[in-house]
């Protein structure tokens, strides 16, 4: 079996218009490649989401290294804004264009190609496990979480895992993610009494209450950062009354905030703080306040150690760059994997992800495969 070309495999995946939660044949392509190489492949579809579990090696035999990634992508927006077909995987001047080229079909192609070549050339005394979902860009409820549930129910395991998300901000090799901030959103509705703006004493205007609440939340210092995390942030993302009239005091007003938090906090502790702030506004202004919370993920950290050193050594060897260990950025499926085993993230330069004309330098796909292959060789050495 010839070596797997990660660029060709990336192109095949990009041509699948797998806008989350659609699959459009992407996982079938990966399953075919892995099955031909002797991987035991199981579809772990749940809730209408397509997922793939693949393992080379006997279950429970020796140590197990895992890769995690996703084949779903975000919408393309207006296709007319693209200079290249969004699902064409066309290459121009050494650059491949298309939705998912960076986030993260190249990453999946690179670790699939590296894993296949590795088990064929130097069969390890252990297992190589790949978990690939079609629901990272969506709600995440039935994606990697479903794969980990399947593993727990069937005695499957990873002793360490690398998530292949784009992690490098400027150049190939400059950053490894060893943790992520938590993320939560809160929606508020303040309800007062509607009235004529000329007679404000006959109404109970919800707007001053909402403005005070948003100001208190936005001006509050959550923390000053920790050893591995920047300070937590709270952003007011919308305030809306839906009121077109200038002579009417509205009955209600809505707003929302998003919080990215470090290991000083938990979703529960921040929820308790928000409840206290809401109670103060409710009492001070005599209004009703409704609040809805969604916690997308808790903060986590894989302390610098054997796994981060393994990855950093491979990155430096293949790129000549010493990577920074970071916890910056948004959420990823590492937030689920961290409950199963130590996890870090390393992948491509992510500057064009989710943008019009998303693209990847072709040579970097080959480089990424080489890094992943070296990680496997060093791990099982």
Coordinates of C-alpha atoms in Angstrom, one line a residue, residues 67-359:
X67 CA -6.2 11.6 17.6
X68 CA -9.5 13.6 17.6
X69 CA -10.9 15.8 14.9
X70 CA -14.0 16.8 12.9
X71 CA -15.1 16.8 9.3
X72 CA -18.0 19.2 9.6
X73 CA -17.5 22.8 8.6
X74 CA -19.2 26.2 9.1
X75 CA -21.4 27.7 6.3
X76 CA -19.7 29.4 3.4
X77 CA -21.8 32.5 3.5
X78 CA -22.4 34.0 0.1
X79 CA -20.6 31.8 -2.5
X80 CA -20.2 34.8 -4.8
X81 CA -17.9 36.4 -2.3
X82 CA -15.4 33.6 -2.8
X83 CA -12.7 33.9 -5.4
X84 CA -12.5 30.1 -5.6
X85 CA -15.4 27.5 -5.4
X86 CA -16.0 27.0 -1.6
X87 CA -16.0 23.2 -2.1
X88 CA -13.6 23.0 -5.0
X89 CA -10.4 22.3 -3.2
X90 CA -8.6 24.1 -6.0
X91 CA -4.9 24.7 -5.7
X92 CA -3.3 28.0 -6.9
X93 CA 0.3 29.0 -6.3
X94 CA 0.8 26.3 -3.7
X95 CA -2.3 27.1 -1.8
X96 CA -5.5 25.1 -1.5
X97 CA -8.8 27.0 -1.2
X98 CA -12.1 25.8 0.2
X99 CA -14.2 25.6 3.3
X100 CA -12.6 23.3 5.8
X101 CA -9.1 23.4 4.3
X102 CA -7.8 24.9 7.6
X103 CA -10.6 24.0 10.1
X104 CA -10.0 21.1 10.0
X105 CA -10.1 18.7 7.1
X106 CA -6.3 19.1 6.5
X107 CA -5.8 18.1 10.2
X108 CA -7.9 15.0 9.8
X109 CA -6.2 14.1 6.6
X110 CA -2.8 14.6 8.1
X111 CA -3.4 12.4 11.2
X112 CA -5.2 9.7 9.1
X113 CA -2.3 9.6 6.7
X114 CA 0.3 9.6 9.5
X115 CA -1.5 6.9 11.4
X116 CA -1.8 4.6 8.3
X117 CA 1.8 5.0 7.3
X118 CA 3.0 4.4 10.9
X119 CA 1.1 1.2 11.6
X120 CA 2.1 -0.2 8.2
X121 CA 5.8 0.7 8.4
X122 CA 6.5 0.2 12.2
X123 CA 3.5 -1.7 13.7
X124 CA 3.5 -0.6 17.4
X125 CA 3.1 -2.7 20.5
X126 CA -0.1 -0.9 21.3
X127 CA -3.1 0.8 19.7
X128 CA -3.7 3.9 17.6
X129 CA -7.2 5.3 18.1
X130 CA -8.9 7.9 15.9
X131 CA -12.2 9.6 16.9
X132 CA -13.7 11.8 14.2
X133 CA -17.0 13.6 14.5
X134 CA -19.4 15.6 12.3
X135 CA -20.6 17.8 15.1
X136 CA -17.8 20.0 16.3
X137 CA -19.0 23.2 14.7
X138 CA -22.6 22.5 16.0
X139 CA -23.9 21.9 19.4
X140 CA -21.4 19.1 20.2
X141 CA -24.0 17.1 22.1
X142 CA -23.9 14.0 19.8
X143 CA -20.4 14.3 18.4
X144 CA -17.2 13.7 20.4
X145 CA -19.3 13.2 23.5
X146 CA -21.1 10.3 21.7
X147 CA -17.7 8.8 20.7
X148 CA -16.5 8.9 24.3
X149 CA -19.7 7.4 25.6
X150 CA -19.2 4.5 23.1
X151 CA -15.6 4.0 24.3
X152 CA -16.7 3.9 27.9
X153 CA -19.5 1.4 27.1
X154 CA -17.2 -0.9 25.1
X155 CA -14.0 -0.8 27.1
X156 CA -12.1 1.3 24.6
X157 CA -9.5 3.8 25.8
X158 CA -6.9 6.4 24.9
X159 CA -3.9 7.0 27.2
X160 CA -3.2 10.3 25.6
X161 CA -4.9 12.3 22.8
X162 CA -4.0 15.0 20.4
X163 CA -6.8 17.2 18.9
X164 CA -5.8 18.4 15.4
X165 CA -7.5 21.8 15.5
X166 CA -5.6 24.8 14.0
X167 CA -3.5 26.2 16.9
X168 CA -0.8 28.3 15.3
X169 CA -1.5 32.1 15.2
X170 CA 1.3 33.2 12.9
X171 CA 3.5 30.5 11.6
X172 CA 3.6 26.7 11.5
X173 CA 4.7 25.3 14.8
X174 CA 4.4 28.4 17.0
X175 CA 1.7 27.2 19.4
X176 CA 0.4 24.2 21.2
X177 CA -2.8 24.4 23.2
X178 CA -2.6 22.7 26.6
X179 CA -6.0 23.9 27.9
X180 CA -8.9 26.1 27.1
X181 CA -11.0 28.7 28.8
X182 CA -14.5 27.8 29.8
X183 CA -17.4 29.4 27.9
X184 CA -20.9 30.3 28.9
X185 CA -23.7 32.6 27.7
X186 CA -26.5 34.2 29.7
X187 CA -29.7 35.7 28.3
X188 CA -31.7 38.2 30.4
X189 CA -35.2 39.6 30.0
X190 CA -36.2 42.5 32.2
X191 CA -40.0 43.0 32.5
X192 CA -41.5 46.3 33.7
X193 CA -44.7 48.1 32.9
X194 CA -45.4 49.7 29.5
X195 CA -46.5 53.4 29.4
X196 CA -46.4 56.8 27.7
X197 CA -43.0 58.4 27.7
X198 CA -44.7 61.7 28.7
X199 CA -45.9 60.1 31.9
X200 CA -43.0 57.9 33.0
X201 CA -44.3 57.8 36.6
X202 CA -47.2 55.7 35.3
X203 CA -44.9 53.1 33.9
X204 CA -41.9 51.0 35.1
X205 CA -39.3 51.3 32.5
X206 CA -37.2 48.1 32.1
X207 CA -34.4 49.9 30.3
X208 CA -32.6 51.7 33.2
X209 CA -32.7 48.3 35.1
X210 CA -31.2 46.5 32.1
X211 CA -28.6 49.2 31.5
X212 CA -27.5 49.1 35.1
X213 CA -27.3 45.3 35.1
X214 CA -25.2 45.3 31.9
X215 CA -22.9 48.0 33.3
X216 CA -22.4 46.1 36.6
X217 CA -21.6 42.9 34.7
X218 CA -19.3 44.5 32.1
X219 CA -17.4 46.6 34.6
X220 CA -16.8 43.8 37.1
X221 CA -13.3 42.5 37.3
X222 CA -13.7 38.7 37.3
X223 CA -10.0 38.0 38.0
X224 CA -6.5 39.0 37.0
X225 CA -5.5 35.7 35.3
X226 CA -3.7 32.6 36.6
X227 CA -0.5 30.8 36.0
X228 CA -1.7 29.4 32.7
X229 CA -4.6 31.6 31.8
X230 CA -5.3 35.2 30.8
X231 CA -7.9 37.1 32.8
X232 CA -11.5 36.0 32.3
X233 CA -13.7 38.2 30.1
X234 CA -17.3 39.1 29.9
X235 CA -18.7 40.7 26.7
X236 CA -22.2 42.2 26.3
X237 CA -23.2 40.9 22.9
X238 CA -26.7 42.3 22.5
X239 CA -29.3 44.6 24.1
X240 CA -32.7 44.9 22.4
X241 CA -36.1 46.4 23.1
X242 CA -37.7 45.8 19.8
X243 CA -39.4 49.2 20.3
X244 CA -39.8 51.4 17.2
X245 CA -41.7 54.2 19.0
X246 CA -40.0 57.1 20.7
X247 CA -43.1 58.0 22.8
X248 CA -43.6 54.5 24.3
X249 CA -41.8 53.1 27.3
X250 CA -41.6 49.4 26.4
X251 CA -42.7 46.6 28.7
X252 CA -39.6 44.5 28.4
X253 CA -35.9 44.6 27.3
X254 CA -33.6 41.7 26.4
X255 CA -29.8 41.3 26.5
X256 CA -27.1 38.7 26.4
X257 CA -23.5 38.3 27.6
X258 CA -20.8 35.8 26.8
X259 CA -18.2 34.9 29.4
X260 CA -14.8 33.2 28.7
X261 CA -13.4 32.1 32.0
X262 CA -10.2 30.6 33.4
X263 CA -9.7 28.1 36.2
X264 CA -10.5 30.6 38.9
X265 CA -14.1 30.0 38.1
X266 CA -16.6 27.3 37.2
X267 CA -19.9 27.5 35.3
X268 CA -21.7 27.0 38.6
X269 CA -19.8 29.8 40.5
X270 CA -20.4 32.2 37.7
X271 CA -24.0 31.3 37.6
X272 CA -24.3 32.0 41.3
X273 CA -22.7 35.4 40.8
X274 CA -25.1 36.3 38.0
X275 CA -28.0 35.3 40.1
X276 CA -26.9 37.6 42.9
X277 CA -26.5 40.5 40.4
X278 CA -30.0 39.8 39.0
X279 CA -31.5 39.8 42.5
X280 CA -30.0 43.2 43.3
X281 CA -31.4 44.7 40.1
X282 CA -34.8 43.1 40.7
X283 CA -35.0 44.6 44.2
X284 CA -33.6 48.0 43.3
X285 CA -35.9 48.6 40.3
X286 CA -39.0 46.6 41.2
X287 CA -38.9 44.7 37.9
X288 CA -39.1 41.0 36.9
X289 CA -35.9 39.6 35.6
X290 CA -35.7 36.3 33.7
X291 CA -32.3 34.6 33.1
X292 CA -31.3 31.6 31.0
X293 CA -27.8 30.1 31.2
X294 CA -25.9 27.9 28.8
X295 CA -22.5 26.5 29.8
X296 CA -20.7 25.3 26.7
X297 CA -17.6 24.0 28.5
X298 CA -15.6 24.3 31.7
X299 CA -12.0 25.6 31.7
X300 CA -9.3 22.9 31.8
X301 CA -5.6 22.5 31.8
X302 CA -3.2 19.7 30.9
X303 CA -0.2 20.8 33.0
X304 CA 3.1 20.9 31.0
X305 CA 4.6 17.4 31.2
X306 CA 5.2 14.3 29.1
X307 CA 2.5 14.9 26.5
X308 CA 3.2 18.5 25.8
X309 CA 6.9 17.8 25.7
X310 CA 6.3 14.9 23.2
X311 CA 4.4 17.2 20.9
X312 CA 6.7 20.2 21.3
X313 CA 9.8 18.0 20.5
X314 CA 8.2 16.7 17.3
X315 CA 7.1 20.2 16.3
X316 CA 10.5 21.7 16.8
X317 CA 12.2 18.8 14.9
X318 CA 10.0 19.2 11.8
X319 CA 9.6 23.0 11.8
X320 CA 12.6 24.4 13.6
X321 CA 10.2 26.4 15.8
X322 CA 9.9 26.1 19.5
X323 CA 6.1 26.2 20.2
X324 CA 4.5 28.3 23.0
X325 CA 2.2 26.4 25.4
X326 CA -1.0 28.3 25.4
X327 CA -4.6 28.2 26.6
X328 CA -5.9 31.1 24.4
X329 CA -8.8 30.9 21.9
X330 CA -12.3 29.6 22.0
X331 CA -13.6 26.1 22.8
X332 CA -12.8 22.8 21.1
X333 CA -13.7 19.2 21.6
X334 CA -10.7 18.8 23.8
X335 CA -13.1 20.0 26.5
X336 CA -14.8 16.6 26.3
X337 CA -11.6 14.5 25.8
X338 CA -10.0 16.0 28.9
X339 CA -12.3 13.9 31.1
X340 CA -11.0 10.7 29.4
X341 CA -7.3 11.2 29.2
X342 CA -4.5 13.9 29.0
X343 CA -5.1 16.0 25.9
X344 CA -3.3 18.7 24.0
X345 CA -4.0 20.4 20.6
X346 CA -1.8 21.1 17.7
X347 CA -2.5 21.9 14.1
X348 CA -2.2 24.4 11.3
X349 CA -2.0 28.1 11.1
X350 CA -5.6 29.2 11.7
X351 CA -5.7 32.7 10.3
X352 CA -8.2 32.0 7.5
X353 CA -10.6 29.6 9.3
X354 CA -14.3 30.5 9.1
X355 CA -13.4 33.2 6.6
X356 CA -14.3 33.7 2.9
X357 CA -11.5 32.1 0.8
X358 CA -10.4 29.8 3.6
X359 CA -7.2 28.3 2.5

